[in-house]
CSV table of N, CA and C in Angstrom, one decimal:
chain,number,residue,atom,x,y,z
A,639,UNK,N,13.6,24.0,-23.0
A,639,UNK,CA,12.5,23.1,-23.6
A,639,UNK,C,13.0,22.2,-24.4
A,640,UNK,N,12.1,20.8,-24.5
A,640,UNK,CA,12.9,20.1,-25.6
A,640,UNK,C,12.7,20.3,-27.0
A,641,UNK,N,13.8,19.8,-27.7
A,641,UNK,CA,13.5,20.2,-29.3
A,641,UNK,C,13.4,19.0,-30.1
A,642,UNK,N,12.9,19.1,-31.1
A,642,UNK,CA,12.5,18.0,-32.3
A,642,UNK,C,12.9,18.4,-33.4
A,643,UNK,N,13.6,17.7,-34.3
A,643,UNK,CA,14.1,17.7,-35.8
A,643,UNK,C,12.8,18.0,-36.4
A,644,UNK,N,12.8,18.9,-37.3
A,644,UNK,CA,11.5,19.1,-38.3
A,644,UNK,C,12.0,18.3,-39.7
A,645,UNK,N,11.3,18.0,-40.6
A,645,UNK,CA,11.5,17.5,-42.1
A,645,UNK,C,12.7,18.2,-42.5
A,646,UNK,N,12.8,19.6,-42.4
A,646,UNK,CA,13.5,20.4,-43.1
A,646,UNK,C,15.0,20.3,-42.4
A,647,UNK,N,14.9,19.8,-41.2
A,647,UNK,CA,16.2,19.7,-40.7
A,647,UNK,C,16.6,20.6,-39.6
A,648,UNK,N,15.7,21.6,-39.3
A,648,UNK,CA,15.8,22.7,-38.2
A,648,UNK,C,15.0,22.3,-37.0
A,649,UNK,N,15.6,22.8,-35.8
A,649,UNK,CA,14.7,22.2,-34.6
A,649,UNK,C,13.9,23.1,-34.2
A,650,UNK,N,12.8,22.6,-33.7
A,650,UNK,CA,11.8,23.4,-33.1
A,650,UNK,C,11.4,22.9,-31.7
A,651,UNK,N,11.0,24.0,-30.8
A,651,UNK,CA,10.6,23.4,-29.5
A,651,UNK,C,9.4,22.8,-29.5
A,652,UNK,N,9.3,21.9,-28.5
A,652,UNK,CA,8.0,21.1,-28.2
A,652,UNK,C,7.3,21.5,-27.2
A,653,UNK,N,6.0,21.8,-27.4
A,653,UNK,CA,5.1,22.5,-26.4
A,653,UNK,C,4.8,21.3,-25.5
A,654,UNK,N,5.3,21.2,-24.1
A,654,UNK,CA,5.2,20.2,-23.1
A,654,UNK,C,4.2,20.4,-22.1
A,655,UNK,N,3.5,21.7,-22.3
A,655,UNK,CA,2.5,22.1,-21.5
A,655,UNK,C,1.0,21.3,-21.7
A,656,UNK,N,0.4,20.8,-20.7
A,656,UNK,CA,-1.0,20.2,-20.9
A,656,UNK,C,-2.0,21.2,-21.6
A,657,UNK,N,-2.7,20.6,-22.5
A,657,UNK,CA,-3.7,21.7,-23.0
A,657,UNK,C,-4.4,22.3,-21.8
A,658,UNK,N,-5.1,23.5,-22.2
A,658,UNK,CA,-5.9,24.5,-21.1
A,658,UNK,C,-6.8,23.8,-20.6
A,659,UNK,N,-7.7,22.7,-21.1
A,659,UNK,CA,-8.9,22.2,-20.7
A,659,UNK,C,-8.5,21.1,-19.9
A,660,UNK,N,-7.4,20.5,-20.0
A,660,UNK,CA,-6.8,19.3,-19.3
A,660,UNK,C,-6.5,19.9,-17.8
A,661,UNK,N,-5.9,21.1,-18.0
A,661,UNK,CA,-5.4,21.7,-16.4
A,661,UNK,C,-6.7,22.2,-15.7
A,662,UNK,N,-7.8,22.4,-16.4
A,662,UNK,CA,-9.1,22.9,-15.5
A,662,UNK,C,-9.7,21.6,-15.1
A,663,UNK,N,-9.6,20.7,-15.7
A,663,UNK,CA,-10.2,19.2,-15.4
A,663,UNK,C,-9.3,18.5,-14.2
A,664,UNK,N,-8.1,18.8,-14.2
A,664,UNK,CA,-7.2,18.3,-13.0
A,664,UNK,C,-7.5,19.3,-11.7
A,665,UNK,N,-7.7,20.4,-12.0
A,665,UNK,CA,-7.9,21.3,-10.6
A,665,UNK,C,-9.2,20.9,-10.3
A,666,UNK,N,-10.4,20.7,-11.2
A,666,UNK,CA,-11.7,20.2,-10.8
A,666,UNK,C,-11.6,18.7,-10.1
A,667,UNK,N,-10.9,17.9,-10.5
A,667,UNK,CA,-10.6,16.8,-9.8
A,667,UNK,C,-9.8,16.7,-8.5
A,668,UNK,N,-9.0,17.6,-8.1
A,668,UNK,CA,-8.5,17.8,-7.0
A,668,UNK,C,-9.3,18.5,-6.1
A,669,UNK,N,-10.2,19.2,-6.5
A,669,UNK,CA,-11.3,19.9,-5.8
A,669,UNK,C,-12.0,18.9,-5.2
A,670,UNK,N,-12.6,17.9,-5.9
A,670,UNK,CA,-13.7,16.9,-5.8
A,670,UNK,C,-12.8,15.9,-4.6
A,671,UNK,N,-11.5,15.6,-4.9
A,671,UNK,CA,-11.0,14.6,-3.9
A,671,UNK,C,-10.7,15.4,-2.6
A,672,UNK,N,-10.3,16.6,-2.5
A,672,UNK,CA,-10.2,17.2,-1.1
A,672,UNK,C,-11.7,17.2,-0.3
A,673,UNK,N,-12.8,17.5,-1.0
A,673,UNK,CA,-14.1,17.6,-0.7
A,673,UNK,C,-14.5,16.1,0.1
A,674,UNK,N,-14.3,15.0,-0.7
A,674,UNK,CA,-14.5,13.7,-0.3
A,674,UNK,C,-13.7,13.2,0.9
A,675,UNK,N,-12.3,13.7,0.9
A,675,UNK,CA,-11.5,13.4,1.9
A,675,UNK,C,-12.1,14.2,3.2
A,676,UNK,N,-12.4,15.4,3.2
A,676,UNK,CA,-13.1,16.0,4.2
A,676,UNK,C,-14.3,15.5,4.8
A,677,UNK,N,-14.8,14.7,4.0
A,677,UNK,CA,-16.3,14.0,4.8
A,677,UNK,C,-15.7,12.9,5.6
A,678,UNK,N,-16.8,12.7,6.6
A,678,UNK,CA,-16.9,11.6,7.7
A,678,UNK,C,-17.4,10.4,7.0
A,679,UNK,N,-16.7,9.2,7.1
A,679,UNK,CA,-17.6,8.1,6.4
A,679,UNK,C,-18.9,8.0,7.4
A,680,UNK,N,-19.8,7.0,6.7
A,680,UNK,CA,-21.3,7.1,7.3
A,680,UNK,C,-21.0,5.7,8.0
A,681,UNK,N,-20.3,4.8,7.7
A,681,UNK,CA,-20.0,3.7,8.2
A,681,UNK,C,-18.6,3.2,8.6
A,682,UNK,N,-18.3,2.9,9.8
A,682,UNK,CA,-16.9,2.5,10.2
A,682,UNK,C,-16.8,1.1,10.6
A,683,UNK,N,-15.9,0.3,10.2
A,683,UNK,CA,-15.9,-1.1,10.7
A,683,UNK,C,-14.9,-1.2,11.7
A,684,UNK,N,-15.4,-1.9,12.8
A,684,UNK,CA,-14.7,-2.1,14.1
A,684,UNK,C,-13.4,-3.2,13.6
A,685,UNK,N,-12.7,-3.2,14.5
A,685,UNK,CA,-11.5,-4.0,14.6
A,685,UNK,C,-12.1,-5.3,14.3
A,686,UNK,N,-13.1,-5.8,15.1
A,686,UNK,CA,-13.4,-7.3,15.0
A,686,UNK,C,-14.3,-7.5,13.7
A,687,UNK,N,-15.1,-6.4,13.2
A,687,UNK,CA,-15.6,-6.6,11.8
A,687,UNK,C,-14.5,-6.9,10.8
A,688,UNK,N,-13.5,-6.1,11.0
A,688,UNK,CA,-12.2,-6.4,9.9
A,688,UNK,C,-11.6,-7.8,10.0
A,689,UNK,N,-11.5,-8.3,11.3
A,689,UNK,CA,-10.9,-9.7,11.7
A,689,UNK,C,-11.9,-10.6,11.0
A,690,UNK,N,-13.2,-10.6,11.3
A,690,UNK,CA,-14.3,-11.4,10.8
A,690,UNK,C,-14.3,-11.5,9.3
A,691,UNK,N,-14.2,-10.4,8.5
A,691,UNK,CA,-14.3,-10.3,7.2
A,691,UNK,C,-12.9,-10.8,6.6
A,692,UNK,N,-11.8,-10.6,7.1
A,692,UNK,CA,-10.5,-11.4,6.5
A,692,UNK,C,-10.6,-12.9,6.4
A,693,UNK,N,-11.1,-13.3,7.9
A,693,UNK,CA,-11.2,-14.6,8.0
A,693,UNK,C,-12.2,-15.3,7.0
A,694,UNK,N,-13.3,-14.7,6.7
A,694,UNK,CA,-14.3,-15.3,5.7
A,694,UNK,C,-13.7,-15.2,4.4
A,695,UNK,N,-13.0,-14.0,4.1
A,695,UNK,CA,-12.5,-14.0,2.8
A,695,UNK,C,-11.1,-15.3,2.2
A,696,UNK,N,-10.4,-15.5,3.5
A,696,UNK,CA,-9.5,-16.6,3.5
A,696,UNK,C,-10.3,-18.0,3.3
A,697,UNK,N,-11.5,-18.1,4.2
A,697,UNK,CA,-12.2,-19.3,4.1
A,697,UNK,C,-12.8,-19.5,2.8
A,698,UNK,N,-13.2,-18.4,1.9
A,698,UNK,CA,-13.9,-18.3,0.7
A,698,UNK,C,-12.7,-18.4,-0.4
A,699,UNK,N,-11.5,-18.5,-0.1
A,699,UNK,CA,-10.5,-18.4,-1.1
A,699,UNK,C,-10.2,-17.2,-1.9
A,700,UNK,N,-10.8,-16.1,-1.3
A,700,UNK,CA,-10.4,-14.7,-1.9
A,700,UNK,C,-9.2,-14.0,-1.5
A,701,UNK,N,-8.4,-14.6,-0.6
A,701,UNK,CA,-7.1,-14.3,-0.1
A,701,UNK,C,-6.4,-15.6,0.2
A,702,UNK,N,-5.0,-15.3,0.2
A,702,UNK,CA,-4.2,-16.4,0.3
A,702,UNK,C,-4.4,-17.1,1.7
A,703,UNK,N,-4.2,-18.5,1.8
A,703,UNK,CA,-4.2,-18.9,3.4
A,703,UNK,C,-2.9,-18.7,3.9
A,704,UNK,N,-2.1,-18.3,3.3
A,704,UNK,CA,-0.8,-17.8,3.9
A,704,UNK,C,-0.9,-16.5,4.6
A,705,UNK,N,-1.8,-16.0,4.8
A,705,UNK,CA,-1.9,-14.6,5.4
A,705,UNK,C,-2.3,-15.0,7.0
A,706,UNK,N,-1.2,-14.4,7.9
A,706,UNK,CA,-1.5,-14.8,9.2
A,706,UNK,C,-1.5,-13.6,10.0
A,707,UNK,N,-2.2,-13.9,11.0
A,707,UNK,CA,-2.5,-12.5,12.0
A,707,UNK,C,-1.3,-12.5,13.1
A,708,UNK,N,-0.8,-11.2,13.5
A,708,UNK,CA,0.1,-11.1,14.4
A,708,UNK,C,-0.1,-11.6,15.8
A,709,UNK,N,0.6,-11.6,16.8
A,709,UNK,CA,0.1,-12.1,18.1
A,709,UNK,C,-1.0,-11.1,18.9
A,710,UNK,N,-0.8,-10.0,18.4
A,710,UNK,CA,-1.7,-8.9,19.2
A,710,UNK,C,-3.1,-8.9,18.4
A,711,UNK,N,-3.2,-9.5,17.3
A,711,UNK,CA,-4.5,-9.9,16.5
A,711,UNK,C,-4.8,-8.6,15.5
A,712,UNK,N,-3.8,-7.5,15.9
A,712,UNK,CA,-4.3,-6.4,15.2
A,712,UNK,C,-3.8,-6.2,13.7
A,713,UNK,N,-3.1,-7.0,13.3
A,713,UNK,CA,-2.5,-6.9,12.1
A,713,UNK,C,-2.4,-8.2,11.3
A,714,UNK,N,-2.5,-8.2,9.9
A,714,UNK,CA,-2.0,-9.4,9.3
A,714,UNK,C,-0.8,-9.2,8.4
A,715,UNK,N,0.0,-10.4,8.2
A,715,UNK,CA,1.2,-10.4,7.7
A,715,UNK,C,1.1,-11.6,6.8
A,716,UNK,N,1.7,-11.6,5.6
A,716,UNK,CA,1.9,-12.6,4.6
A,716,UNK,C,3.2,-13.4,4.8
A,717,UNK,N,3.3,-14.5,4.5
A,717,UNK,CA,4.5,-15.2,4.7
A,717,UNK,C,5.7,-14.9,4.2
A,718,UNK,N,5.6,-14.2,3.0
A,718,UNK,CA,6.6,-13.5,2.3
A,718,UNK,C,7.1,-12.3,3.3
A,719,UNK,N,6.3,-11.5,3.6
A,719,UNK,CA,6.6,-10.4,4.6
A,719,UNK,C,7.1,-11.0,5.8
A,720,UNK,N,6.8,-11.8,6.3
A,720,UNK,CA,7.4,-12.5,7.6
A,720,UNK,C,8.9,-13.1,7.2
A,721,UNK,N,9.0,-13.7,6.2
A,721,UNK,CA,10.4,-14.2,5.9
A,721,UNK,C,11.2,-13.0,5.6
A,722,UNK,N,10.9,-12.0,5.0
A,722,UNK,CA,11.8,-10.7,4.9
A,722,UNK,C,12.1,-10.1,6.1
A,723,UNK,N,11.2,-10.0,6.9
A,723,UNK,CA,11.2,-9.2,8.3
A,723,UNK,C,12.5,-10.3,9.1
A,724,UNK,N,12.3,-11.5,9.0
A,724,UNK,CA,13.3,-12.5,9.8
A,724,UNK,C,14.6,-12.4,9.3
A,725,UNK,N,14.6,-12.4,7.8
A,725,UNK,CA,15.8,-12.1,7.5
A,725,UNK,C,16.6,-10.8,7.7
A,726,UNK,N,15.9,-9.8,7.8
A,726,UNK,CA,16.3,-8.6,8.2
A,726,UNK,C,16.7,-8.4,9.5
A,727,UNK,N,16.2,-9.1,10.5
A,727,UNK,CA,16.8,-8.9,11.8
A,727,UNK,C,18.0,-10.0,12.0
A,728,UNK,N,17.8,-11.4,11.4
A,728,UNK,CA,19.1,-12.0,11.6
A,728,UNK,C,20.5,-11.2,11.0
A,729,UNK,N,20.1,-10.5,10.0
A,729,UNK,CA,21.2,-9.6,9.4
A,729,UNK,C,21.6,-8.6,10.2
A,730,UNK,N,20.7,-7.8,10.6
A,730,UNK,CA,21.1,-7.1,11.7
A,730,UNK,C,21.6,-7.6,12.8
A,731,UNK,N,21.3,-8.7,13.3
A,731,UNK,CA,22.0,-9.3,14.4
A,731,UNK,C,23.4,-9.9,14.2
A,732,UNK,N,23.9,-9.8,13.1
A,732,UNK,CA,25.0,-10.2,12.5
A,732,UNK,C,25.2,-11.8,12.2
A,733,UNK,N,23.8,-12.2,11.8
A,733,UNK,CA,23.8,-13.7,11.0
A,733,UNK,C,23.4,-14.6,12.0
A,734,UNK,N,23.0,-14.3,13.3
A,734,UNK,CA,22.6,-15.4,14.2
A,734,UNK,C,21.6,-14.7,15.3
A,735,UNK,N,20.5,-15.1,15.7
A,735,UNK,CA,19.4,-14.5,16.7
A,735,UNK,C,18.7,-15.8,17.2
A,736,UNK,N,18.6,-15.8,18.6
A,736,UNK,CA,17.7,-16.9,19.2
A,736,UNK,C,16.3,-16.7,18.6
A,737,UNK,N,15.5,-17.8,18.3
A,737,UNK,CA,14.1,-17.7,17.9
A,737,UNK,C,13.4,-16.9,18.9
A,738,UNK,N,13.6,-17.3,20.0
A,738,UNK,CA,12.7,-16.8,21.3
A,738,UNK,C,12.9,-15.2,21.1
A,739,UNK,N,14.1,-14.7,20.8
A,739,UNK,CA,14.1,-13.3,20.7
A,739,UNK,C,13.3,-12.6,19.5
A,740,UNK,N,13.1,-13.3,18.4
A,740,UNK,CA,12.5,-12.7,17.0
A,740,UNK,C,11.0,-12.4,17.6
A,741,UNK,N,10.4,-13.1,18.6
A,741,UNK,CA,9.0,-13.0,18.8
A,741,UNK,C,8.8,-11.5,19.2
A,742,UNK,N,9.5,-10.7,20.2
A,742,UNK,CA,9.6,-9.6,20.7
A,742,UNK,C,9.8,-8.4,19.6
A,743,UNK,N,10.6,-8.8,18.5
A,743,UNK,CA,11.3,-7.9,17.6
A,743,UNK,C,10.2,-7.7,16.8
A,744,UNK,N,9.7,-8.8,16.2
A,744,UNK,CA,8.6,-8.9,14.9
A,744,UNK,C,7.5,-8.2,15.5
């Protein structure tokens, strides 16, 4: 246990345990989380709904316009993420890689 100096110069252990009421509250919150995670959502977005929603958010300025969709259209990627992935693949290939090969790798 950690110890702290008292004004008299002697050291006393510090009680690092959470208060008993706090632990009960944590356990109750864990039980609530498990119950919520176990329930099925009442509404599920289709992939097309999500694509439309993201495109609308970009158009309205809520998301950066540097957000791009992948060739298969199932994912979005930022310019920073794409740059990092390209740099990683170039490094992995020894410093040079044909641009045409990047398309299949990324």
